PDB file of C-alpha atoms in Angstrom:
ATOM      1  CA  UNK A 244    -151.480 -53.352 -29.709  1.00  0.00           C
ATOM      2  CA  UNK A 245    -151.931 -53.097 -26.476  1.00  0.00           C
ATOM      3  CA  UNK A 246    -149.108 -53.531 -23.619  1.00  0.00           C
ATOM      4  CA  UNK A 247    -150.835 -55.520 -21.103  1.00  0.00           C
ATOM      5  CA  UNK A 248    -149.514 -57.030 -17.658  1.00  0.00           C
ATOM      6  CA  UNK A 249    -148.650 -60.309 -18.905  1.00  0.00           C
ATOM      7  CA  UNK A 250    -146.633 -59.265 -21.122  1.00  0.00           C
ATOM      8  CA  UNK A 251    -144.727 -56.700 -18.580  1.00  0.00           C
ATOM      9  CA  UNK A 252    -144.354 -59.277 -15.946  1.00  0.00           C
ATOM     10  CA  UNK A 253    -142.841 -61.480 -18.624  1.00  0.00           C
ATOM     11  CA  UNK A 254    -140.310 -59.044 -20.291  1.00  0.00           C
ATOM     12  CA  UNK A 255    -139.435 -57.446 -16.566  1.00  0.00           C
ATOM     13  CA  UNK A 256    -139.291 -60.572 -14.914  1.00  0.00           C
ATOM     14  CA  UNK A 257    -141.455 -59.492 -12.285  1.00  0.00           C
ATOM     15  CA  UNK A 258    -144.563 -60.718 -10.333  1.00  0.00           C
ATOM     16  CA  UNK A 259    -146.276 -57.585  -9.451  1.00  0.00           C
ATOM     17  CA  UNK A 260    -146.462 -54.463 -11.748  1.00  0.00           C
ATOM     18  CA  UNK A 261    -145.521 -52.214  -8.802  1.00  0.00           C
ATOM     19  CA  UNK A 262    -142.435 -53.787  -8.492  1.00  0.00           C
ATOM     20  CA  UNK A 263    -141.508 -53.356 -12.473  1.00  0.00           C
ATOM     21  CA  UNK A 264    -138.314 -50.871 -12.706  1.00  0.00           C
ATOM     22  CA  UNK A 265    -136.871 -51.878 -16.353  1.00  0.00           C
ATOM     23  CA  UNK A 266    -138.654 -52.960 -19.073  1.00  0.00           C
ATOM     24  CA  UNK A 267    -137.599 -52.920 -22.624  1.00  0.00           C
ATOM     25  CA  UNK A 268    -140.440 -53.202 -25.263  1.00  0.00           C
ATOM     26  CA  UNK A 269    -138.570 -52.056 -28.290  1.00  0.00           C
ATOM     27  CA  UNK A 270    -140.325 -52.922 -31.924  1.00  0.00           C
ATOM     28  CA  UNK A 271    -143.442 -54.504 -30.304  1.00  0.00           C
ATOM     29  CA  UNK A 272    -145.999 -52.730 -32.666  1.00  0.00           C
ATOM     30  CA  UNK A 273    -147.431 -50.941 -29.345  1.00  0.00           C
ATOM     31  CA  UNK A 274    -150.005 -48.281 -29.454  1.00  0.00           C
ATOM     32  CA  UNK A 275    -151.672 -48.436 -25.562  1.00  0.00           C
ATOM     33  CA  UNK A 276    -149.022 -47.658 -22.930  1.00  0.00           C
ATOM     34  CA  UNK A 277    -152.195 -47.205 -20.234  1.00  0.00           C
ATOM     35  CA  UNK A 278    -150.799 -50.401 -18.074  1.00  0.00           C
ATOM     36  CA  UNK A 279    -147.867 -47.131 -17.364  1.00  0.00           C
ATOM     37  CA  UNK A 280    -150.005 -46.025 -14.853  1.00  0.00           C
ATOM     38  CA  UNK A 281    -149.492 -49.178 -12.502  1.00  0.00           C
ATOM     39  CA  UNK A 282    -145.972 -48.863 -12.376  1.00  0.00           C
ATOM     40  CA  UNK A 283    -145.111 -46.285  -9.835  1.00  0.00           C
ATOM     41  CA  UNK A 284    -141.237 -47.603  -9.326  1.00  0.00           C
ATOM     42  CA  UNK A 285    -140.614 -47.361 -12.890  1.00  0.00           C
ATOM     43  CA  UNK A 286    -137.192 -46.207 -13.335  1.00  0.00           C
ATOM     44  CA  UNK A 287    -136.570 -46.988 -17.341  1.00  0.00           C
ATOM     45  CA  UNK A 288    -138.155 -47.775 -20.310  1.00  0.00           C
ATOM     46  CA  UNK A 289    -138.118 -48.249 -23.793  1.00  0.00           C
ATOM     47  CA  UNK A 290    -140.932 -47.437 -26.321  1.00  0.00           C
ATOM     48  CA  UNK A 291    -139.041 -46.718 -29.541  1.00  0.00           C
ATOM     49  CA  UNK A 292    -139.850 -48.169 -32.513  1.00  0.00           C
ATOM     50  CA  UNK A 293    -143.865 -48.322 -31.581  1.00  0.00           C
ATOM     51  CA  UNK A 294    -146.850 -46.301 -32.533  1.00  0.00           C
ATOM     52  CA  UNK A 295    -147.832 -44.814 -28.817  1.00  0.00           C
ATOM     53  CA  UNK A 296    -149.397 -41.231 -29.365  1.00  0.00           C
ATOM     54  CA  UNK A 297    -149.658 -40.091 -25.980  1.00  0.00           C
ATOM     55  CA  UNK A 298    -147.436 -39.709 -22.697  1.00  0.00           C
ATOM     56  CA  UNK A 299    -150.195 -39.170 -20.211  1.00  0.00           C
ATOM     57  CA  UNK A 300    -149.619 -42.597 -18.786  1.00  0.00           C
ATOM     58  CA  UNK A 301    -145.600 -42.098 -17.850  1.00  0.00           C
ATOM     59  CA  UNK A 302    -147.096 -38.637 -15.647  1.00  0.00           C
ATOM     60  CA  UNK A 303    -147.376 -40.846 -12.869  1.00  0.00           C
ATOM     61  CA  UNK A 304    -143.835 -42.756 -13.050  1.00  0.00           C
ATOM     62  CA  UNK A 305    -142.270 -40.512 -10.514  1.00  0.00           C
ATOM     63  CA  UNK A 306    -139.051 -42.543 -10.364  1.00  0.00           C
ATOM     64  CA  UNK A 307    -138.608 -42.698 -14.538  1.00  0.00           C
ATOM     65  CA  UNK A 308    -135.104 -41.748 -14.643  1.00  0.00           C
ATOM     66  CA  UNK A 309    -134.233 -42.729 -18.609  1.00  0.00           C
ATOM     67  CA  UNK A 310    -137.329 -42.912 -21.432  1.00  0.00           C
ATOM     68  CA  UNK A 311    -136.506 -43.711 -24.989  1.00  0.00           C
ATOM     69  CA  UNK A 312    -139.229 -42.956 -27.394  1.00  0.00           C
ATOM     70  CA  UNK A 313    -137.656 -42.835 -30.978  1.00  0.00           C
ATOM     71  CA  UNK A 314    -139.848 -43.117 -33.564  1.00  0.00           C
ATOM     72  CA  UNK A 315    -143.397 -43.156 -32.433  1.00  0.00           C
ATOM     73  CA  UNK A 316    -146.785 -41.324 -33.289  1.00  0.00           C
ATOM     74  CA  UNK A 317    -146.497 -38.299 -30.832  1.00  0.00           C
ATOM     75  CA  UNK A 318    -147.382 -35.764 -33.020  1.00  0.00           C
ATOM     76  CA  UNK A 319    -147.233 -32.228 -30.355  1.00  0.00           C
ATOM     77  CA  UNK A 320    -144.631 -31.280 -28.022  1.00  0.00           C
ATOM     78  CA  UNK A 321    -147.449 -30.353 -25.683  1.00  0.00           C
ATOM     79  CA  UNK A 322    -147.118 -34.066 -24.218  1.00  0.00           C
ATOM     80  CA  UNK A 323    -144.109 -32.725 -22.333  1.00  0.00           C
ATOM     81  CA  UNK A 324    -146.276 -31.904 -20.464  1.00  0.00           C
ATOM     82  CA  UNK A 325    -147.103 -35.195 -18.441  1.00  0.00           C
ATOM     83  CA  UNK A 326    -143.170 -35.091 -18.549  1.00  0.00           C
ATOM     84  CA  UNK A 327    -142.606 -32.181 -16.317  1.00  0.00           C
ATOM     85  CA  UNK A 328    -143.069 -33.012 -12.470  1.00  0.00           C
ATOM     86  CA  UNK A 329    -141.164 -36.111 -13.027  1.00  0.00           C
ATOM     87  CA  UNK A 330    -138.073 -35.226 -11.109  1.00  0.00           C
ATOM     88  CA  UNK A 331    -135.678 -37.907 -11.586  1.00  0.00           C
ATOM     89  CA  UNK A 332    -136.465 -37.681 -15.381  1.00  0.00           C
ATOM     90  CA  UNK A 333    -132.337 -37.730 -16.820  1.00  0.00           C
ATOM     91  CA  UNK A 334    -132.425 -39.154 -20.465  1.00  0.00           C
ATOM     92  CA  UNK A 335    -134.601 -38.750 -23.105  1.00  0.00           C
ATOM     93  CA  UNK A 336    -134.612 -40.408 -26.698  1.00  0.00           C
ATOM     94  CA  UNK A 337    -137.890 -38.428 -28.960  1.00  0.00           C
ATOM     95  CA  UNK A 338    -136.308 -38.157 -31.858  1.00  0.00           C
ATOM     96  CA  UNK A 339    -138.306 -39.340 -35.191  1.00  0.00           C
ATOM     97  CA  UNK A 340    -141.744 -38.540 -33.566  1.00  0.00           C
ATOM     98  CA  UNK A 341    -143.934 -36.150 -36.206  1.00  0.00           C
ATOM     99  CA  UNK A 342    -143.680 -33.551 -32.878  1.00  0.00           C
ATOM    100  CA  UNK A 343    -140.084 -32.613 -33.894  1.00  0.00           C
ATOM    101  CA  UNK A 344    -140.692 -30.629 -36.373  1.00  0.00           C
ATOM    102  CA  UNK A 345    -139.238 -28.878 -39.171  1.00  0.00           C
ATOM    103  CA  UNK A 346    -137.180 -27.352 -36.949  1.00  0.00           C
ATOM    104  CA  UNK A 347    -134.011 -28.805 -34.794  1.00  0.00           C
ATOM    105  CA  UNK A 348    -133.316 -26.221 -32.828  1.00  0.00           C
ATOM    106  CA  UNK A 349    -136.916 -25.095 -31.969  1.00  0.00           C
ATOM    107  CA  UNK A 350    -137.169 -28.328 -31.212  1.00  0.00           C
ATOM    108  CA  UNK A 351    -134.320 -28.937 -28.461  1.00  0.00           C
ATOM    109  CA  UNK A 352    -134.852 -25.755 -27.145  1.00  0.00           C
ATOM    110  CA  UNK A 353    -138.767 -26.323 -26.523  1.00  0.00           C
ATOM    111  CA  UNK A 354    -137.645 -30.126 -24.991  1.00  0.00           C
ATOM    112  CA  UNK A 355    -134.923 -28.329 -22.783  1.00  0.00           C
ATOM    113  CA  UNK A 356    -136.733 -25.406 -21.634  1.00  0.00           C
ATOM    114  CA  UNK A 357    -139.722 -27.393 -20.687  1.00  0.00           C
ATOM    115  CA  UNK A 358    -137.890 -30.252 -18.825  1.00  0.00           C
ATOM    116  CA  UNK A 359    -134.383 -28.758 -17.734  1.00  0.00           C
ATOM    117  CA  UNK A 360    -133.500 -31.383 -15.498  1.00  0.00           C
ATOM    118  CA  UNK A 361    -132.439 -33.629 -18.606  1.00  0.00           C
ATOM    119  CA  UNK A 362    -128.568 -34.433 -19.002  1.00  0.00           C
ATOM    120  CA  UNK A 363    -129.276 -35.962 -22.412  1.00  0.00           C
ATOM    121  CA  UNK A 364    -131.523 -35.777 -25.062  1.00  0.00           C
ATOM    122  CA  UNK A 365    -131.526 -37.969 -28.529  1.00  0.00           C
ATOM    123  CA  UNK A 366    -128.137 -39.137 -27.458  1.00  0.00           C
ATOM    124  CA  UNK A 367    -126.764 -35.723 -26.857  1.00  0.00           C
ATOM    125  CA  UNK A 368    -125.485 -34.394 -23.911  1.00  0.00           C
ATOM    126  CA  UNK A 369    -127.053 -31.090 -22.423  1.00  0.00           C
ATOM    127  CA  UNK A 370    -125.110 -28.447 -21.744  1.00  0.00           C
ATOM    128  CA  UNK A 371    -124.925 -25.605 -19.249  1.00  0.00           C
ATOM    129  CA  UNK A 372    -125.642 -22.758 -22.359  1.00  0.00           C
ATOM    130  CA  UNK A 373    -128.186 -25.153 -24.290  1.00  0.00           C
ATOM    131  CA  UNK A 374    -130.166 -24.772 -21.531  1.00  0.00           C
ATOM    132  CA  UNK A 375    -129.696 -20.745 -20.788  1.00  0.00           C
ATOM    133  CA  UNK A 376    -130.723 -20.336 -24.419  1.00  0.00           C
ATOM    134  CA  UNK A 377    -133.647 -22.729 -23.870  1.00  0.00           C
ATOM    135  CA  UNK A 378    -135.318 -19.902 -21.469  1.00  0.00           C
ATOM    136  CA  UNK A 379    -135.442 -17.564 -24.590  1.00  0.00           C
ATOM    137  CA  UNK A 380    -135.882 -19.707 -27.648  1.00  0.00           C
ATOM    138  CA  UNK A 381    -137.424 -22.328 -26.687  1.00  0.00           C
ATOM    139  CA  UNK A 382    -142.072 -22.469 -26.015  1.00  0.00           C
ATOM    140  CA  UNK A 383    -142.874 -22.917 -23.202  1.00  0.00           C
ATOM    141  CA  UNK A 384    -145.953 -25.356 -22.446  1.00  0.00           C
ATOM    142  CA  UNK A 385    -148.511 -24.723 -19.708  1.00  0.00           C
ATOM    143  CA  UNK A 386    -151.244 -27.177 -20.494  1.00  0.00           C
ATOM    144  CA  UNK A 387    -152.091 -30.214 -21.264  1.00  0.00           C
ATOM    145  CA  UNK A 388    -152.934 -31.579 -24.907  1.00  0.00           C
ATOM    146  CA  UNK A 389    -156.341 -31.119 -26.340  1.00  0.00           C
ATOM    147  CA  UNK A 390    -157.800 -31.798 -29.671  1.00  0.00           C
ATOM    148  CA  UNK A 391    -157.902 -27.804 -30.108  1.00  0.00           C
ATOM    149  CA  UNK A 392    -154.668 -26.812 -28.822  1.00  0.00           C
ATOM    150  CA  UNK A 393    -151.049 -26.948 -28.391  1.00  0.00           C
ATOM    151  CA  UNK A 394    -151.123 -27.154 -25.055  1.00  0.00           C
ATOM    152  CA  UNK A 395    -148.934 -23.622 -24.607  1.00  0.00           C
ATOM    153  CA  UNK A 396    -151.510 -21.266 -25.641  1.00  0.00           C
ATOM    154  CA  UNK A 397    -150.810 -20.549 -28.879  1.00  0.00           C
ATOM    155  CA  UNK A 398    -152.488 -22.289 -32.177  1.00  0.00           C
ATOM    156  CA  UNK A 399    -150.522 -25.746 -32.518  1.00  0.00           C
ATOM    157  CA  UNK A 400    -147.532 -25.585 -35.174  1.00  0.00           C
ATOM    158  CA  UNK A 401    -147.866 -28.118 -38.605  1.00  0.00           C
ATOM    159  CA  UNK A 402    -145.309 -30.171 -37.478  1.00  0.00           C
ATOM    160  CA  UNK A 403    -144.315 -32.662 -39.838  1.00  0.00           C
ATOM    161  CA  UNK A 404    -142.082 -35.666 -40.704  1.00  0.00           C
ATOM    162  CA  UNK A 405    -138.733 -34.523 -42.860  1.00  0.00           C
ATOM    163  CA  UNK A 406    -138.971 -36.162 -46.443  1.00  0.00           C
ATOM    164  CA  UNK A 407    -136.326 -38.121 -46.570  1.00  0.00           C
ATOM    165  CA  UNK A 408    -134.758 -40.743 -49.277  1.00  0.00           C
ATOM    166  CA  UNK A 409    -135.536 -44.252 -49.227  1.00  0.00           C
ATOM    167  CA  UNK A 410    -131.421 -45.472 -49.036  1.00  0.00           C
ATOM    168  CA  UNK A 411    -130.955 -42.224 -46.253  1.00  0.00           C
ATOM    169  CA  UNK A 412    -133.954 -43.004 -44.381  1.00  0.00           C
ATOM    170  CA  UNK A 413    -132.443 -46.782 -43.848  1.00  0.00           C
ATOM    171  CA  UNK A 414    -129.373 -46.192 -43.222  1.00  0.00           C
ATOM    172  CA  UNK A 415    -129.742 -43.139 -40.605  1.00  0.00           C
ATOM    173  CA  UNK A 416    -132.937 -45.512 -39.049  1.00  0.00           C
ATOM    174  CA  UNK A 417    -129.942 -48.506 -38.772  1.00  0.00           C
ATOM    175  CA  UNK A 418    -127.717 -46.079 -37.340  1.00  0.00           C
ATOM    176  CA  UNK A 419    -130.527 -45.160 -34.661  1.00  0.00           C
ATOM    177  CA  UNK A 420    -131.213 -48.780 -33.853  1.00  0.00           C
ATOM    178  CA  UNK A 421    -127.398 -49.251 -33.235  1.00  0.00           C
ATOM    179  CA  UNK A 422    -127.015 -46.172 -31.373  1.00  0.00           C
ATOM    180  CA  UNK A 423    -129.671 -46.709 -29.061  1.00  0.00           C
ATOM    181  CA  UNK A 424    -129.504 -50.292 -28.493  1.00  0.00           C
ATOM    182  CA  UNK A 425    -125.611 -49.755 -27.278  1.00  0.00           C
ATOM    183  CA  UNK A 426    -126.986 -47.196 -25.224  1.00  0.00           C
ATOM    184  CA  UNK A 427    -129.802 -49.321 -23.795  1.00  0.00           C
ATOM    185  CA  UNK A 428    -127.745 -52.388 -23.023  1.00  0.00           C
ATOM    186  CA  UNK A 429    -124.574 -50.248 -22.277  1.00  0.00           C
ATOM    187  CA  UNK A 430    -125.968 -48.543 -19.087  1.00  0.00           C
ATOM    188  CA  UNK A 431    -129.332 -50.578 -18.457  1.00  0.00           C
ATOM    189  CA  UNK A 432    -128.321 -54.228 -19.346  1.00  0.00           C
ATOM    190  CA  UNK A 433    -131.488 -54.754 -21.140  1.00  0.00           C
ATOM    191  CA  UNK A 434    -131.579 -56.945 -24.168  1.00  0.00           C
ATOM    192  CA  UNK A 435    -134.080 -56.130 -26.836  1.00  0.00           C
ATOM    193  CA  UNK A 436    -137.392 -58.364 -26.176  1.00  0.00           C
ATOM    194  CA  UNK A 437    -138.688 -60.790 -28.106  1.00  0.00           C
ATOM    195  CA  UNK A 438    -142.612 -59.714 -29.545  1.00  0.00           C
ATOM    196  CA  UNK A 439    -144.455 -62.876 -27.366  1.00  0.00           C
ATOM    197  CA  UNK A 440    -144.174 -65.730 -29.464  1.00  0.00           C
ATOM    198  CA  UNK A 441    -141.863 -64.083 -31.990  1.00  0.00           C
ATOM    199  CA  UNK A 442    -137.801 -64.267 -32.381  1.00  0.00           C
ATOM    200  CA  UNK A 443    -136.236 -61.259 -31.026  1.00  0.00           C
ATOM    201  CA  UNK A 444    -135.972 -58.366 -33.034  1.00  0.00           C
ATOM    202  CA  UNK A 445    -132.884 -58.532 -35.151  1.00  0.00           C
ATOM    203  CA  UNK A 446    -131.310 -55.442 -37.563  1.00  0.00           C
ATOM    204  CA  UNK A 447    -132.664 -57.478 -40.747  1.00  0.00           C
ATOM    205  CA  UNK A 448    -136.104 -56.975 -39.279  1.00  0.00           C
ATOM    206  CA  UNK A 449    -135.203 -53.712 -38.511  1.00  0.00           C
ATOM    207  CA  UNK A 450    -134.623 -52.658 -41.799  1.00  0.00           C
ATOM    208  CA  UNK A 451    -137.416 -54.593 -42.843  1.00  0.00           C
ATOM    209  CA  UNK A 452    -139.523 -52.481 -41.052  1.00  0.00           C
ATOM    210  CA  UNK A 453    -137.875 -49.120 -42.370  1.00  0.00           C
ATOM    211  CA  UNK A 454    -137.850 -50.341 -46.238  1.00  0.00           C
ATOM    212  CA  UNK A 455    -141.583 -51.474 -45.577  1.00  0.00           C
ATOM    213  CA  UNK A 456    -142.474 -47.876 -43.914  1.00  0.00           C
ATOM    214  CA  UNK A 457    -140.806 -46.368 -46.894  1.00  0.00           C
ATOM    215  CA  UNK A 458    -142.692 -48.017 -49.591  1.00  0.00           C
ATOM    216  CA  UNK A 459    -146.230 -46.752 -47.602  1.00  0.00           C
ATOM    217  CA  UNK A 460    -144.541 -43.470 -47.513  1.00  0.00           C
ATOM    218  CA  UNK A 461    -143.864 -43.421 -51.161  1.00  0.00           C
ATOM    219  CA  UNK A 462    -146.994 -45.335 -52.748  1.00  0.00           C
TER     220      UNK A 462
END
């Protein structure tokens, strides 16, 4: 699905796009983000819960301040890259994307070296020595993403989705929800948006969602 201006003017309760600086699209089955682009005073948004692959439309957000991207389709770090010249960038939620990896700490130290202007990341605060040993252990990425590359000059790592339990995938995906959304309407005072002409998205659809992604998973 595609997020178009309608249905940003209606969720940010706005009348022109470049006036949009919260908007909360949380569960709406989204897989186009493009409309990004004509939101320069963008200062937060949230994605999670969606199936948007690529970041290149938030490059131009310069004021994006908080993004929360749990559980989408990007599948390589290298789309940090659209992330890294946006300087007011504080807070980022990109855990549960297939680009984390099989590997935690490779993968906070890649996020951290490559934008070390973050305070938190998946709900965690950064810290002075996280991002020290970010300069060492973390990859650094130089390029964009292509269909050929990683986007850091090396041959792109199989990154791939941890296997986990039907009952633990739930429960840890309800914990997420409940995490976040405190954290969204905590600090943002967003509530979570209805899908246009659908009820708002409650945690029993929530974890009908996660018991219907793991029966795909499984069958």
């Amino acid at each position: 699905m595609k997020l178009t201006r309608k249905m940003v003017l209606s969720r940010a309760k706005a009348s022109e796009l470049h006036s949009v600086r919260k908007l909360n699209c949380w569960g709406s089955r989204l897989t186009d983000i493009s409309i990004c682009r004509e939101m320069p005073s963008l200062e937060v948004i949230t994605l999670s819960v969606n199936s948007v692959s690529s970041l290149e439309p938030m490059s131009g957000c310069r004021h994006l301040s908080e993004l929360y991207l749990r559980r989408n389709r990007i599948s390589s770090l290298a789309e940090l890259f659209y992330l890294k010249d946006l300087p007011h960038l504080r807070v980022l939620w990109l855990a549960e994307n297939p680009c984390c990896g099989p590997s935690p700490h490779l993968y906070r130290m890649t996020v951290l070296r490559n934008l070390p202007r973050l305070q938190k990341l998946d709900n965690q605060a950064v810290t002075e020595e996280e991002l020290t040993r970010a300069l060492m252990e973390g990859d650094e990425i130089t390029a964009a993403p292509s269909k050929g590359g990683a986007g850091n000059g090396r041959s792109p790592p199989s990154y791939t989705l941890c296997s986990v339990g039907s009952s633990t995938a739930t429960s840890q995906g309800l914990l997420s929800y409940t995490e976040e959304e405190a954290e969204i309407q905590g600090q943002l005072s967003l509530k979570t948006p209805a899908v246009d002409g659908s009820p708002s998205f409650s945690q029993r659809d929530a974890l009908r969602s996660h018991k219907d992604r793991d029966r795909d998973v499984t069958s």
